[in-house]
Amino acid sequence: MATVEFDAGARRQALTLPDGATVLEYVEQPATGEAGALVDRALDAPLGLPPLRELAATLPRGGRRVVIAFDDPNRPLATIRAVLPAVLGRLNAAGVGDEDITLVSANGMHPKFSREAFAAYLGPDVLERFGGRVRNHDCEDVDDLVDLGATEFGDVVQVNRHAVESDLLIYVGNVAVNIWGGYSGTGSVVGLAGVRGFAGHHGRHGIGHPDSCHGDPHAMLYQRRKRAVAAVIDRARPRPVLYVEAMTDGRGVVDVFAGTSDRIRAAAWPEADRRFVRPAAPADVVIVGLAPAFLYGPAHNPLIALTGVCFPLRLWRGQPLLRPGGVVIGVTDSLGVVDAATHPGYEEAIAEFGVARSFETVAKAGSRIGGDAALVARYRAGSAYHPWHPFWLFAEDEYGMTRAGAIIMAGARPGMLWQQLGCVVAATPSDALAQARGLVGAEARIVALPTYWSKPRIAFQVG
């Protein structure tokens, strides 16, 4: 037996695991080089495009419009701090003045960020330098959106007008393990989308489709739909989007890629596989330590905590990580409450599921709750998620919620919202593990992910 320390919100919780249990965590590896040198290499030799300075020098005189869009401040600080100064320096050196540059936070349906948040993320000098040209994307601002038609999948392409009509669009993003594509990247598709542009790839028939419920980016349906949207955006512009995407770990930037989205994928994914994919065996019980906050806010929100335990179940390659009818345990101190000021629509969506116990019924409620004018107004006023947002979480969690025979939240405070979500609450991780072994057998194969949300996320080669 071995005792393992699990993340449990604001504290750590020890759990003694039986012999044969597998503990999987991210293992640090050396960076490919120094962060500044990696950024310089990427910008001076982009994959499939001329160097940034050359791209900027070819822009039309007298009316250059450059947009630098970036993953919103929920994403790693190290990326924007390493990349943005180098991008701005090359633009200025090519004769593009600050007055021709607009910075757009690609929030998607995430909250808009305050000036203080931008100062902390971009740096106070950048905020002072660009002032009102640092903008939040608003997926409901019809005057600031342009419709580009639809993809071959029928997904509507509705995108930020400033980005589409710019002479040069640079997107600063990240390559990280993510159920939304296997790896993140090509952030313009989601971060700059209008509200009509989400339903296809973010709904049950996109992210929730069985062909999206695994971790292989090469074969994932969601990734193909995302690429189709990116192609429509590129065709609508005078030149392709220049993506600059970094890999990070807890120490900072470990690699940087720049170029077209297709060329970055070909170069970045093998390196990401090397760093972030771990071998595993199929499990009867998966135990996930939950950090105080991740992805979409605090783990006190039960739907966010539930997403935290369902998320790694989808990141398998070869075979599913969790056997059908297995048990998932989340180790947490979650209070099981929703802050309606920051997450409007969440309680309403959870209540719909609690009554219907049907993912189809919940999805059909999306247009009513997601389109509620009062809830949308909270998003538009700033600091709140869009009320459509919880419906995307149900679409991504459906796989884990239906594959697992039980989902146990160890250490959470009992409450009605857990019951509506179909989760069981246990007093301690030891109690939860005893319940799980009672359901699947004392000889259950266990995979433990004690630091899944406090260290870089990993995916699983299962066999």
XYZ file of C-alpha atoms in Angstrom:
463
model
C 0.000 0.000 0.000
C 1.053 3.602 -0.596
C -0.241 6.876 0.821
C -0.702 9.618 -1.794
C -1.398 13.302 -1.241
C -4.291 14.539 -3.414
C -5.277 18.082 -4.241
C -8.511 18.761 -2.342
C -9.366 22.359 -3.100
C -7.545 24.686 -0.723
C -5.851 21.813 1.075
C -4.206 18.444 0.482
C -5.788 15.144 1.462
C -3.941 11.879 2.083
C -5.370 8.636 0.752
C -3.905 5.165 1.188
C -4.142 3.248 -2.080
C -4.013 -0.553 -2.345
C -1.125 -2.354 -3.972
C -1.281 -2.247 -7.737
C -2.821 1.230 -7.959
C -1.260 3.459 -10.619
C -0.430 7.080 -9.822
C -0.077 9.330 -12.869
C 1.168 12.929 -12.837
C 2.890 15.318 -15.197
C 6.659 14.861 -15.092
C 8.785 17.930 -15.756
C 11.086 17.814 -18.766
C 13.685 20.352 -19.878
C 12.465 23.242 -22.018
C 13.500 23.176 -25.672
C 15.374 26.436 -25.055
C 15.215 29.811 -23.337
C 11.786 31.398 -23.746
C 12.963 34.526 -25.559
C 15.064 32.515 -27.987
C 12.160 30.154 -28.693
C 9.860 33.076 -29.489
C 12.467 34.700 -31.756
C 13.010 31.443 -33.629
C 9.286 30.984 -34.172
C 8.548 34.550 -35.329
C 11.580 34.723 -37.622
C 10.797 31.434 -39.361
C 7.041 30.761 -39.144
C 5.827 27.469 -40.559
C 4.203 28.087 -43.932
C 4.454 31.895 -43.777
C 7.141 34.579 -44.211
C 8.821 36.026 -41.107
C 6.600 38.387 -39.145
C 8.699 41.422 -40.017
C 8.303 40.634 -43.727
C 4.557 40.082 -43.346
C 4.221 43.450 -41.660
C 6.358 45.229 -44.248
C 4.017 44.125 -47.060
C 0.911 45.637 -45.470
C -0.772 48.484 -47.375
C 0.494 51.975 -46.525
C -1.778 54.584 -45.019
C -4.331 52.297 -43.427
C -2.689 49.304 -41.834
C -4.966 47.431 -39.493
C -3.259 44.844 -37.323
C -5.173 42.827 -34.736
C -3.370 40.791 -32.105
C -5.901 38.443 -30.560
C -4.923 36.338 -27.586
C -6.244 33.556 -25.383
C -8.064 35.244 -22.524
C -6.469 35.775 -19.088
C -7.729 32.366 -17.903
C -4.781 30.936 -19.835
C -1.083 30.828 -18.822
C 0.487 34.203 -18.112
C 3.865 32.943 -19.335
C 2.712 32.735 -22.966
C 1.504 36.303 -23.468
C 4.375 37.799 -21.471
C 6.949 35.961 -23.601
C 5.305 36.435 -27.006
C 3.643 39.858 -27.032
C 6.751 42.061 -26.617
C 8.501 40.246 -29.461
C 5.466 40.588 -31.738
C 5.075 44.289 -31.009
C 8.779 44.887 -31.515
C 8.761 43.329 -34.978
C 5.616 45.192 -36.014
C 7.083 48.524 -34.932
C 10.389 47.759 -36.655
C 8.467 47.139 -39.899
C 6.821 50.545 -39.679
C 3.521 49.570 -38.071
C 2.725 52.113 -35.389
C 0.933 51.418 -32.141
C -2.029 53.422 -33.405
C -2.560 50.753 -36.101
C -2.609 47.869 -33.623
C -5.635 46.590 -31.686
C -5.382 43.939 -28.972
C -8.421 41.673 -28.588
C -8.979 39.264 -25.720
C -10.567 36.195 -27.312
C -13.044 35.535 -24.519
C -15.512 33.401 -26.449
C -18.348 33.006 -23.948
C -16.052 33.623 -20.989
C -16.330 36.770 -18.856
C -15.033 40.092 -20.067
C -11.938 41.248 -18.264
C -11.453 44.441 -16.303
C -8.688 46.960 -16.946
C -7.027 45.690 -13.766
C -7.115 42.116 -15.060
C -5.635 43.200 -18.378
C -2.870 45.094 -16.568
C -2.015 41.980 -14.553
C -2.063 39.763 -17.661
C -0.548 41.918 -20.388
C 1.485 44.169 -18.125
C 0.569 47.689 -16.993
C 2.920 49.196 -19.592
C 1.022 47.502 -22.445
C -2.329 48.640 -21.091
C -1.102 52.226 -20.755
C 0.488 52.125 -24.208
C -2.609 50.871 -26.049
C -5.385 52.205 -23.828
C -8.784 51.796 -25.462
C -7.295 49.612 -28.199
C -7.223 46.736 -25.692
C -10.673 45.221 -26.143
C -12.804 42.357 -24.919
C -14.504 40.240 -27.559
C -18.293 40.216 -27.083
C -20.045 37.232 -28.687
C -23.405 39.094 -28.555
C -22.283 42.365 -30.180
C -23.893 42.036 -33.612
C -22.260 45.255 -34.826
C -18.854 43.803 -34.035
C -19.489 40.430 -35.718
C -19.483 39.284 -39.325
C -21.205 36.197 -40.759
C -18.990 34.159 -43.082
C -21.459 31.426 -44.005
C -21.092 27.832 -42.863
C -18.643 24.937 -42.995
C -19.153 21.609 -44.746
C -20.467 20.341 -41.382
C -23.138 23.042 -41.409
C -21.540 24.966 -38.536
C -22.228 28.709 -38.691
C -19.086 30.844 -38.907
C -19.697 34.132 -37.104
C -16.515 35.952 -36.120
C -15.195 39.178 -34.612
C -15.348 41.852 -37.309
C -12.100 43.585 -36.309
C -10.230 40.304 -36.646
C -11.713 39.358 -40.021
C -11.340 42.797 -41.595
C -7.808 43.432 -40.345
C -4.917 43.491 -42.790
C -2.960 41.168 -40.508
C -4.377 38.935 -37.768
C -1.948 37.467 -35.261
C -3.316 35.012 -32.718
C -1.319 34.270 -29.556
C -2.425 31.001 -27.983
C -1.389 27.781 -26.303
C -0.869 24.110 -27.074
C -2.114 22.134 -24.068
C -3.924 18.858 -23.424
C -7.621 19.556 -23.832
C -10.762 17.544 -24.516
C -11.681 20.312 -26.961
C -9.631 18.851 -29.799
C -7.135 16.685 -27.938
C -4.843 19.696 -27.891
C -5.797 23.355 -27.709
C -4.774 25.791 -30.437
C -6.320 27.679 -33.379
C -8.060 29.823 -30.775
C -9.686 32.193 -33.254
C -12.367 29.558 -33.936
C -13.825 29.713 -30.427
C -12.375 32.782 -28.755
C -13.503 35.181 -31.485
C -16.807 33.484 -32.343
C -20.241 35.048 -32.153
C -23.014 33.383 -30.215
C -24.405 31.730 -33.376
C -21.011 30.185 -34.062
C -20.943 27.890 -31.033
C -23.917 25.567 -31.331
C -22.450 23.238 -33.976
C -19.033 22.315 -32.651
C -19.828 22.989 -28.951
C -23.102 21.086 -28.713
C -23.989 17.414 -28.266
C -23.397 16.665 -31.955
C -19.947 18.270 -31.863
C -18.024 17.954 -28.610
C -20.591 15.452 -27.333
C -20.467 13.174 -30.386
C -18.899 9.731 -29.744
C -16.222 10.497 -32.358
C -15.123 13.430 -30.188
C -15.039 11.513 -26.892
C -11.400 10.426 -26.940
C -7.998 12.102 -26.833
C -6.558 11.509 -30.313
C -6.434 14.909 -32.054
C -5.804 13.296 -35.445
C -9.103 11.370 -35.380
C -11.362 13.642 -33.332
C -14.547 14.945 -34.932
C -14.452 18.149 -32.887
C -10.958 18.879 -34.209
C -12.151 18.404 -37.803
C -15.062 20.770 -37.251
C -12.741 23.302 -35.679
C -10.348 23.083 -38.615
C -13.236 23.631 -41.018
C -14.147 26.884 -39.257
C -10.510 28.010 -39.309
C -10.377 27.393 -43.072
C -13.446 29.592 -43.633
C -11.838 32.384 -41.594
C -8.595 32.134 -43.588
C -10.457 32.255 -46.916
C -12.265 35.435 -45.838
C -9.027 37.298 -45.152
C -6.339 38.813 -47.381
C -3.734 36.506 -45.830
C -3.831 33.532 -43.441
C -3.884 34.049 -39.699
C -0.417 33.963 -38.140
C -0.757 31.767 -35.066
C 1.860 31.923 -32.320
C 1.325 29.085 -29.865
C 3.354 28.165 -26.805
C 3.632 25.097 -24.636
C 3.999 25.832 -20.947
C 4.454 23.964 -17.703
C 4.568 25.197 -14.143
C 7.942 26.838 -14.730
C 7.102 28.806 -17.883
C 7.347 28.451 -21.660
C 8.936 25.185 -22.828
C 8.425 25.492 -26.603
C 6.945 27.921 -29.160
C 5.503 27.408 -32.641
C 4.374 29.994 -35.199
C 2.812 29.768 -38.653
C -0.404 28.519 -40.204
C -2.658 26.340 -38.072
C -2.088 23.189 -40.138
C 1.691 23.512 -40.069
C 1.735 24.186 -36.329
C -0.321 21.057 -35.683
C 2.126 18.940 -37.668
C 5.078 20.269 -35.678
C 3.603 20.778 -32.215
C 1.531 17.661 -31.667
C 4.426 15.151 -31.745
C 6.291 17.291 -29.217
C 3.167 17.560 -27.060
C 2.753 13.779 -27.231
C 6.281 13.366 -25.939
C 5.702 15.715 -23.021
C 2.110 15.107 -22.009
C 0.974 11.559 -22.927
C 1.431 8.863 -20.270
C 0.896 5.092 -20.559
C -2.003 3.687 -18.537
C -4.132 0.568 -18.187
C -7.953 0.498 -18.220
C -9.279 1.356 -14.771
C -12.274 0.347 -12.675
C -11.792 3.400 -10.449
C -10.313 6.778 -11.383
C -9.529 9.222 -8.564
C -8.998 12.889 -9.481
C -7.621 15.557 -7.168
C -9.368 18.889 -7.731
C -7.584 22.225 -7.320
C -9.443 25.205 -5.798
C -10.216 26.555 -9.278
C -9.595 25.470 -12.871
C -11.003 25.837 -16.368
C -14.151 27.903 -15.753
C -13.913 29.054 -12.163
C -13.987 27.741 -8.590
C -14.551 24.066 -7.832
C -17.173 25.159 -5.277
C -19.427 25.308 -8.353
C -20.646 21.694 -8.634
C -20.875 21.651 -12.427
C -17.271 22.860 -12.670
C -16.173 20.243 -10.125
C -18.056 17.579 -12.087
C -16.312 18.707 -15.264
C -13.011 18.356 -13.417
C -13.580 14.636 -12.843
C -15.167 13.905 -16.235
C -12.492 15.761 -18.226
C -9.587 13.253 -17.939
C -11.877 10.308 -18.735
C -12.145 11.549 -22.330
C -8.416 11.934 -22.932
C -7.694 8.327 -23.814
C -6.026 6.844 -26.858
C -6.117 3.185 -27.794
C -8.723 2.111 -25.234
C -10.992 4.049 -22.853
C -9.366 4.920 -19.524
C -12.482 4.009 -17.495
C -14.175 0.686 -17.971
C -17.956 0.811 -18.487
C -19.721 1.064 -15.140
C -16.540 2.085 -13.330
C -16.419 4.672 -10.561
C -14.956 8.169 -10.620
C -13.974 9.931 -7.401
C -13.292 13.646 -7.111
C -11.270 14.746 -4.078
C -12.429 18.240 -3.178
C -13.639 20.674 -0.547
C -16.381 21.964 -2.856
C -19.272 23.745 -1.183
C -21.565 22.744 -4.053
C -22.849 26.266 -4.700
C -23.227 28.425 -7.816
C -22.484 32.143 -7.852
C -25.260 33.379 -10.139
C -23.505 36.722 -10.572
C -20.529 35.124 -12.334
C -22.160 31.951 -13.715
C -25.693 32.854 -14.836
C -27.673 29.952 -16.253
C -25.775 27.303 -14.308
C -28.383 26.691 -11.621
C -31.124 26.723 -14.237
C -29.305 24.163 -16.421
C -28.554 21.922 -13.419
C -32.211 22.069 -12.380
C -33.282 21.020 -15.891
C -31.028 17.984 -15.692
C -32.197 17.164 -12.178
C -35.794 16.931 -13.348
C -35.320 15.271 -16.741
C -32.122 13.222 -16.222
C -31.845 13.576 -19.991
C -28.966 15.192 -21.883
C -31.207 15.664 -24.892
C -33.756 17.557 -22.808
C -31.051 19.734 -21.273
C -29.669 20.546 -24.714
C -33.139 21.598 -25.889
C -33.388 23.985 -22.934
C -30.259 25.770 -24.104
C -31.956 28.251 -26.407
C -34.424 29.245 -23.680
C -31.917 29.678 -20.853
C -28.940 30.666 -22.998
C -31.084 33.245 -24.754
C -32.686 34.673 -21.606
C -32.304 38.439 -21.958
C -31.686 39.102 -18.263
C -28.992 36.403 -18.070
C -27.350 37.552 -21.298
C -27.272 41.093 -19.895
C -25.097 39.883 -17.006
C -22.580 38.497 -19.495
C -22.589 41.680 -21.560
C -22.095 43.856 -18.498
C -18.831 42.036 -17.786
C -17.406 39.552 -15.233
C -19.982 36.822 -15.988
C -20.038 33.784 -18.265
C -22.610 33.620 -21.027
C -25.737 31.657 -19.973
C -25.190 29.233 -22.858
C -21.914 28.184 -21.196
C -23.249 25.495 -18.808
C -24.826 23.672 -21.739
C -21.413 23.147 -23.318
C -20.266 21.647 -20.006
C -23.140 19.168 -20.043
C -22.191 18.272 -23.630
C -18.583 17.612 -22.630
C -19.490 15.803 -19.387
C -22.089 13.478 -20.916
C -19.454 10.895 -21.816
C -18.134 10.585 -18.259
C -21.558 10.826 -16.631
C -22.961 8.004 -18.745
C -19.875 5.762 -18.785
C -19.384 5.832 -15.015
C -21.567 3.700 -12.794
C -21.119 6.240 -10.005
C -19.479 9.627 -9.503
C -18.463 10.271 -5.889
C -17.359 13.666 -4.576
C -15.129 13.000 -1.573
C -15.024 15.830 0.960
C -17.683 17.986 -0.714
C -20.443 19.560 1.322
C -23.707 17.686 0.649
C -26.428 19.624 -1.112
C -29.277 19.605 -3.593
C -27.168 20.511 -6.630
C -25.073 17.354 -6.267
C -28.263 15.316 -6.158
C -29.580 17.047 -9.278
C -26.322 16.214 -11.068
C -26.535 12.571 -10.004
C -23.388 12.701 -7.861
C -22.883 10.963 -4.512
C -21.095 12.803 -1.683
C -18.732 10.961 0.679
C -17.222 12.391 3.850
C -13.622 11.422 3.063
C -11.584 9.988 0.185
C -11.206 6.754 2.175
C -14.974 6.465 2.477
C -15.340 7.152 -1.249
C -12.782 4.492 -2.160
C -14.508 1.954 0.078
C -17.821 2.714 -1.636
C -16.192 2.402 -5.054
C -14.628 -0.969 -4.263
C -17.977 -2.109 -2.938
C -19.503 -1.329 -6.324
C -16.812 -2.709 -8.656
C -15.029 -5.246 -6.445
C -12.153 -5.302 -3.989
C -9.685 -6.185 -6.759
C -10.557 -3.063 -8.739
C -7.804 -1.572 -10.869
C -7.239 2.007 -9.697
C -5.745 4.991 -11.526
C -5.004 8.008 -9.345
C -4.551 11.517 -10.728
C -3.691 13.467 -7.547
C -2.439 16.699 -9.151
C -4.322 16.708 -12.446
C -5.472 20.323 -12.072
C -2.474 21.830 -10.275
C 0.134 20.537 -12.732
C -0.004 20.522 -16.546
C -2.743 18.174 -17.745
C -1.831 14.821 -19.235
C -3.468 12.441 -21.707
C -3.371 8.639 -21.629
C -2.165 5.951 -23.994
C -4.270 3.085 -22.690
C -3.429 -0.517 -23.384
